[in-house]
Amino acid sequence: MGATDGILGGREVEEGKSASNRRRWMKRREKWLVVLGVVLHAVYMLSIFDIYFKSPIVHGMDLVHPRFSAPAKRLVLLVADGLRADKFFEPDSEGQFRAPFLRSVIKGQGRWGVSHARPPTESRPGHVAIIAGFYEDPSAVTKGWKANPVEFDSVFNRSRHTFAFGSPDIVPIFCSALPHSSWSTYPHEFEDFATDASFLDQWSFDQFQNVLNRSNDDPKLKQLLLQDNLVIFLHLLGCDSNGHAHRPYSSIYLNNVKVVDRIAESVYNLMEGYFKDNRTTYIFTADHGMSDKGSHGDGHPANTDTPLVAWGAGVKHPKQFSSSIHSDDGFRFVDEHVHNMPTPTEWGLSGIERVDVNQADIAPLMSTFLGLPCPVNSVGNLPLGYIKLSEEEEVEAELANTKQVLNQFLRKSQLKQSNSLYFKPFKPLEFYSSVLDQIENLISGKEYEAATKLSQNLRSLSLEGLHYFQTYDWLMLMTVVTLGYIGWMVYIVLHVLQSYTIFPENIYMKKNQALHLRNNSSKVYVFGCLFMGIFCILLLLEHSPPLYHAYTAMTVFLWTQIFSEHRFLKALWRNFCGSRKNNLMKLLGTCAVSVFILEFLVNSFTERKLYTWCFLLVGVVAAFYLFYSIPRRSWIPIFVWIACWFLSSFTLMPAEIPDNTELVIASGAMIILIGVAMRWFDSSTKGNKYWLCILNCDEQKPRFPMLFHLQALLVGLSSAMVSLTTSHRTQKQELLALHQLTNWSIAAFSMVLPLFSTTGLLSRLTSIYLGFAPPFLLLSIGYEAVFYGALALVLMAWILFESALLYLSKLKASSLKSVEDKVILEHDERCLQLSDVRVPLIFMVLFNVAFFGTGNFASIASFEISSVYRFITVFSPFLMAALLVFKLFIPFMLVICVFSAITKLIRVPRLGCYFLVILFSDVMTIHFFFLVQNTGSWMEIGNTISHFGIVSAQVVFVLLLFALTNIYTKDIQIRSPQSSSRKAV
């Protein structure tokens, strides 16, 4: 082993024809390796939808008709969108309750409680839970709000006819494809956050009132209304819109609570006056609550706790409740609240029994009132505390609910068993039929209490069985995909070791060894194809989806490739076992530090402020290291310290970038000053042997002496155009064609100029920095313009740090009287050493900082549309989106340009470093793969998918940026190595 880095560096490879052939073969392999990486990441990215986002809905179950007469002929469902339970039940500042009519119902006519919603607490999943009885199909997160990814059953489907009025975003979900429905919605233009939205609630009531009035002159409508199994649904959006616009503590929102109470009273009076038969049931509830900030979606009690009031036909009357002891019996609602929670004293309802439910329980409750079969996809438990039935009818209703859930379990079990070669049943329900017989016998013997308990237990087991089959393939799929990612990473490591290090020298020197390797490899490929064929046949017999075949084939292929290198792996193991202890410690230490940094980056996706602590610490450590290493150049440590600390402040700033045109204009001057400083430093190195040695560059004459001045002028002109176009747009609300043309011209022309700059390292990087500054300034609205300069300072600090390390390594080599050069690959590049791992790691950190430094991709403010108004104001979604993405790309391009320059400076293969970047990205990808959520708020679900997708896409994303930035960096000239260096044959 060599003296420099031991494990990954040191010895020279013997020159010869076999080594040259091996090198060419490795380069050819890299082309398909990149293609393989793109395909693999695209296929595995889709796996999360098979694992986490598979529809829980199945079809083909029989309806379970209840064996008792319906308590009601018709049902009215009133849903006050966005109504919080506490704002509904509590009194106002004057001690008056906001819902006097419904409070009188609670105290004298019906039952009440809190309906617990499950995140995501949004309008669509809330209404699906109320009306269909199940929690929103997770695949809907990929299909948008209005589409039904899988058709589902609902109370409306079972009704004889449904009348529905309300929001265009909710009513069509349930009624657009329902032939026995009459519905109407107001136009989207009515949903104006600048007004009091309570008129929307009144609109819904007026539409229903018009139907009843019209029926007096329409015999067919009159006959329809007089039939049984009728459902009337009024969607009241006012509280939701007013909560978003004015917050739930505002007088407008609180007044809207009074509005929905008056509408409930008006509906009750209208119905009772029209039908006069006391056969109508009324249910008042909400789909979700509203946070203090005017939002909803998460699992906070303000969002999950909604009111539930039921009265009318078949509803029990209030029951006095005097007990003040509330024990935790272990039951948890879907929002994780304990059962039997005490009622807040300020609600004034502590003496009346409260019956809380899960939101999905409302669907079987409504079905029972109407004597209808429960929706076949419902997972709700019938809350008997609301229904006035005889003891025998209660048991029958309970049993019907249980059979409906059990039918879903049996259908899922049947489907899985029919497609599985080795079926693993849900053992607790293997003898369900005997349990059903036992329940029937208990009912026949009038042992109703025992029958009820047994039925409830059977339903609980059925729900557990549904979850069992929902996650039946999880272990297999996650194992296959995880093995695939691990195989890809192992293969990448093998490729880097074989192509860019000195290890192959011991394996491919003798012809008989190479022949033996090929023979063994062919056997491995035969076994690999055999395994792949076996797995594909098994998957075909199980009727598995096509993607299952892709996951398995990709994983088997990767591990076949790995085992085909078994000879190299054995040699690698012998090498490690024969290494000195300190070399192994270096390897383990490097791996530990790498994993720590990558885990840091994983956590930074949810906590940007981590970068602040990172750069505060790095600034101090790097500065002290350089101060003791090169004390004669003390200004370098100070510069590194200041640059890191300056950049650390940006991740403390809000993701919602505030408008600050003056700051953008001032940033233009700062960018020019930084460019002048870099230009001066570049000029000062001429004739200075110390800096020529550190920067490893030759003196050059500029091809266009005035290019720097032209670029600085364009930066200043772009700042002036920022001021001019912003002020003009503010006054005139439009962009002049002349201003628009000027901005486009400045941006386009400035990005071409770096191609004509001097090919020295600092000269070219300074030109690239100034070339992309004008378009970035023109797309900036606030502090992100300052971030551009701060990032450039840190990138300059990285160059100086690497230059200092290179200078120190040369001093160390000369003091040991050893040759400077190690193994030369091509283009004067040396083999990778263990210490070179720091370059892709630093790149990973800076690449992520370039993304998170001015915001968070989960925040809409990071994509503030006003940042494109200096180029276009007429709405053009594709062009505007392209400009926003380009703005995000500019900091990335700076980082990659500096990364490419550094690989040239220290003479390491850039493609080898790229593969290490992909390796590190996939370590993060596996972590994010296990962090994907299919429960919680839409934002939480969407963010976990975004995290996984963004990191998975880096294999393509970084490669494309490398190709793009190579246009600017391929001409960078670095002083050639000393003549003693030997080049690859």
XYZ file of N, CA, C and O in Angstrom, residues 504-567:
256
model
N -7.463 -2.747 -9.643
C -7.488 -3.783 -10.695
C -6.125 -4.349 -11.060
O -6.056 -5.364 -11.746
N -5.031 -3.745 -10.623
C -3.712 -4.169 -11.077
C -3.386 -5.605 -10.692
O -2.661 -6.298 -11.391
N -3.919 -6.085 -9.568
C -3.596 -7.431 -9.108
C -4.493 -8.500 -9.716
O -4.262 -9.687 -9.513
N -5.542 -8.079 -10.427
C -6.561 -9.028 -10.855
C -6.482 -9.339 -12.344
O -6.763 -10.448 -12.765
N -6.065 -8.364 -13.133
C -6.139 -8.539 -14.581
C -4.762 -8.570 -15.252
O -4.618 -8.245 -16.409
N -3.727 -8.957 -14.529
C -2.377 -8.930 -15.102
C -2.093 -10.175 -15.948
O -1.418 -10.113 -16.961
N -2.615 -11.326 -15.523
C -2.297 -12.558 -16.221
C -3.470 -12.993 -17.100
O -4.622 -12.919 -16.706
N -3.136 -13.512 -18.264
C -4.190 -13.891 -19.209
C -5.024 -15.054 -18.697
O -6.230 -15.087 -18.895
N -4.383 -16.012 -18.025
C -5.159 -17.148 -17.549
C -6.138 -16.750 -16.473
O -7.219 -17.315 -16.350
N -5.779 -15.724 -15.676
C -6.714 -15.229 -14.660
C -7.913 -14.564 -15.321
O -9.050 -14.749 -14.910
N -7.683 -13.800 -16.344
C -8.776 -13.134 -17.046
C -9.699 -14.153 -17.699
O -10.919 -14.019 -17.685
N -9.106 -15.212 -18.284
C -9.914 -16.250 -18.903
C -10.758 -16.974 -17.857
O -11.945 -17.250 -18.061
N -10.138 -17.277 -16.708
C -10.866 -17.935 -15.620
C -12.010 -17.074 -15.119
O -13.095 -17.552 -14.814
N -11.766 -15.782 -15.070
C -12.803 -14.841 -14.626
C -13.988 -14.845 -15.575
O -15.136 -14.875 -15.170
N -13.674 -14.878 -16.902
C -14.756 -14.871 -17.881
C -15.590 -16.147 -17.793
O -16.803 -16.114 -17.896
N -14.900 -17.282 -17.588
C -15.622 -18.541 -17.466
C -16.550 -18.531 -16.267
O -17.704 -18.941 -16.340
N -16.022 -18.045 -15.132
C -16.855 -17.992 -13.932
C -17.998 -16.994 -14.101
O -19.100 -17.218 -13.614
N -17.717 -15.893 -14.795
C -18.757 -14.887 -14.988
C -19.903 -15.443 -15.813
O -21.067 -15.150 -15.556
N -19.584 -16.245 -16.820
C -20.645 -16.817 -17.647
C -21.557 -17.712 -16.823
O -22.773 -17.730 -17.029
N -20.985 -18.454 -15.873
C -21.812 -19.291 -15.000
C -22.736 -18.426 -14.138
O -23.909 -18.758 -13.933
N -22.202 -17.312 -13.644
C -23.012 -16.413 -12.822
C -24.176 -15.859 -13.630
O -25.320 -15.794 -13.145
N -23.906 -15.493 -14.895
C -24.985 -14.953 -15.726
C -26.059 -16.005 -16.008
O -27.250 -15.692 -16.065
N -25.637 -17.253 -16.178
C -26.611 -18.333 -16.404
C -27.520 -18.482 -15.179
O -28.752 -18.564 -15.302
N -26.915 -18.496 -13.988
C -27.709 -18.606 -12.771
C -28.599 -17.371 -12.579
O -29.733 -17.482 -12.119
N -28.067 -16.206 -12.919
C -28.865 -14.990 -12.812
C -30.093 -15.030 -13.715
O -31.203 -14.682 -13.295
N -29.893 -15.463 -14.975
C -31.033 -15.577 -15.893
C -32.029 -16.619 -15.394
O -33.251 -16.439 -15.537
N -31.519 -17.704 -14.799
C -32.394 -18.738 -14.273
C -33.258 -18.201 -13.139
O -34.473 -18.414 -13.106
N -32.620 -17.468 -12.213
C -33.367 -16.870 -11.104
C -34.401 -15.868 -11.614
O -35.541 -15.837 -11.142
N -33.991 -15.048 -12.568
C -34.917 -14.048 -13.100
C -36.114 -14.720 -13.758
O -37.261 -14.291 -13.583
N -35.864 -15.815 -14.492
C -36.956 -16.534 -15.122
C -37.907 -17.149 -14.109
O -39.127 -17.101 -14.281
N -37.339 -17.709 -13.045
C -38.169 -18.322 -12.000
C -39.062 -17.268 -11.345
O -40.268 -17.478 -11.159
N -38.470 -16.126 -10.996
C -39.254 -15.074 -10.346
C -40.347 -14.549 -11.273
O -41.477 -14.285 -10.836
N -40.031 -14.385 -12.541
C -41.031 -13.878 -13.484
C -42.197 -14.863 -13.637
O -43.361 -14.461 -13.712
N -41.879 -16.153 -13.673
C -42.943 -17.171 -13.783
C -43.830 -17.137 -12.544
O -45.068 -17.200 -12.639
N -43.193 -17.025 -11.370
C -43.973 -16.963 -10.134
C -44.889 -15.746 -10.115
O -46.061 -15.829 -9.721
N -44.364 -14.610 -10.553
C -45.165 -13.391 -10.574
C -46.294 -13.492 -11.595
O -47.399 -12.978 -11.373
N -46.021 -14.171 -12.728
C -47.082 -14.364 -13.721
C -48.189 -15.247 -13.176
O -49.380 -14.977 -13.387
N -47.798 -16.304 -12.471
C -48.803 -17.196 -11.898
C -49.649 -16.492 -10.848
O -50.814 -16.850 -10.636
N -49.075 -15.489 -10.179
C -49.807 -14.738 -9.169
C -50.521 -13.521 -9.752
O -51.090 -12.711 -9.012
N -50.464 -13.375 -11.093
C -51.128 -12.250 -11.779
C -50.677 -10.911 -11.202
O -51.480 -9.992 -11.014
N -49.380 -10.806 -10.926
C -48.839 -9.574 -10.366
C -48.779 -8.490 -11.436
O -48.662 -8.786 -12.632
N -48.855 -7.222 -11.037
C -48.769 -6.119 -12.005
C -47.423 -6.130 -12.725
O -46.428 -6.663 -12.220
N -47.354 -5.551 -13.921
C -46.104 -5.532 -14.689
C -44.927 -4.904 -13.933
O -43.791 -5.342 -14.096
N -45.210 -3.878 -13.119
C -44.121 -3.232 -12.405
C -43.460 -4.169 -11.395
O -42.278 -4.017 -11.094
N -44.212 -5.130 -10.850
C -43.602 -6.110 -9.952
C -42.483 -6.861 -10.678
O -41.429 -7.145 -10.099
N -42.728 -7.202 -11.944
C -41.705 -7.880 -12.747
C -40.486 -6.975 -12.936
O -39.341 -7.445 -12.876
N -40.753 -5.683 -13.168
C -39.650 -4.749 -13.377
C -38.795 -4.611 -12.117
O -37.558 -4.611 -12.197
N -39.445 -4.486 -10.954
C -38.677 -4.368 -9.708
C -37.792 -5.591 -9.505
O -36.592 -5.470 -9.188
N -38.378 -6.770 -9.682
C -37.634 -8.007 -9.430
C -36.514 -8.200 -10.448
O -35.381 -8.546 -10.083
N -36.820 -7.978 -11.719
C -35.810 -8.163 -12.760
C -34.631 -7.227 -12.566
O -33.468 -7.623 -12.718
N -34.916 -5.968 -12.197
C -33.845 -5.003 -11.993
C -32.948 -5.426 -10.837
O -31.712 -5.334 -10.915
N -33.560 -5.899 -9.759
C -32.780 -6.296 -8.586
C -31.922 -7.522 -8.882
O -30.727 -7.561 -8.543
N -32.519 -8.539 -9.523
C -31.753 -9.748 -9.860
C -30.619 -9.406 -10.824
O -29.493 -9.911 -10.684
N -30.882 -8.552 -11.798
C -29.849 -8.160 -12.751
C -28.666 -7.498 -12.051
O -27.502 -7.809 -12.334
N -28.956 -6.577 -11.129
C -27.874 -5.872 -10.433
C -27.011 -6.828 -9.611
O -25.775 -6.758 -9.658
N -27.666 -7.728 -8.877
C -26.884 -8.644 -8.043
C -26.161 -9.683 -8.889
O -25.092 -10.185 -8.491
N -26.696 -10.007 -10.069
C -25.953 -10.869 -10.989
C -24.674 -10.185 -11.444
O -23.601 -10.803 -11.502
N -24.782 -8.896 -11.767
C -23.599 -8.133 -12.164
C -22.570 -8.086 -11.031
O -21.364 -8.156 -11.269
N -23.061 -7.948 -9.813
C -22.142 -7.884 -8.665
C -21.421 -9.213 -8.481
O -20.198 -9.260 -8.335
N -22.180 -10.318 -8.512
C -21.561 -11.635 -8.304
C -20.655 -12.023 -9.471
O -19.765 -12.861 -9.308
N -20.883 -11.420 -10.628
C -19.973 -11.686 -11.741
C -18.581 -11.113 -11.491
O -17.615 -11.498 -12.154
N -18.482 -10.213 -10.550
C -17.189 -9.626 -10.160
C -16.656 -10.287 -8.894
O -15.917 -9.656 -8.127
N -17.006 -11.559 -8.677
C -16.649 -12.200 -7.413
C -15.139 -12.287 -7.227
O -14.640 -12.218 -6.105
N -14.397 -12.432 -8.329
C -12.932 -12.513 -8.203
C -12.358 -11.193 -7.697
O -11.475 -11.170 -6.839
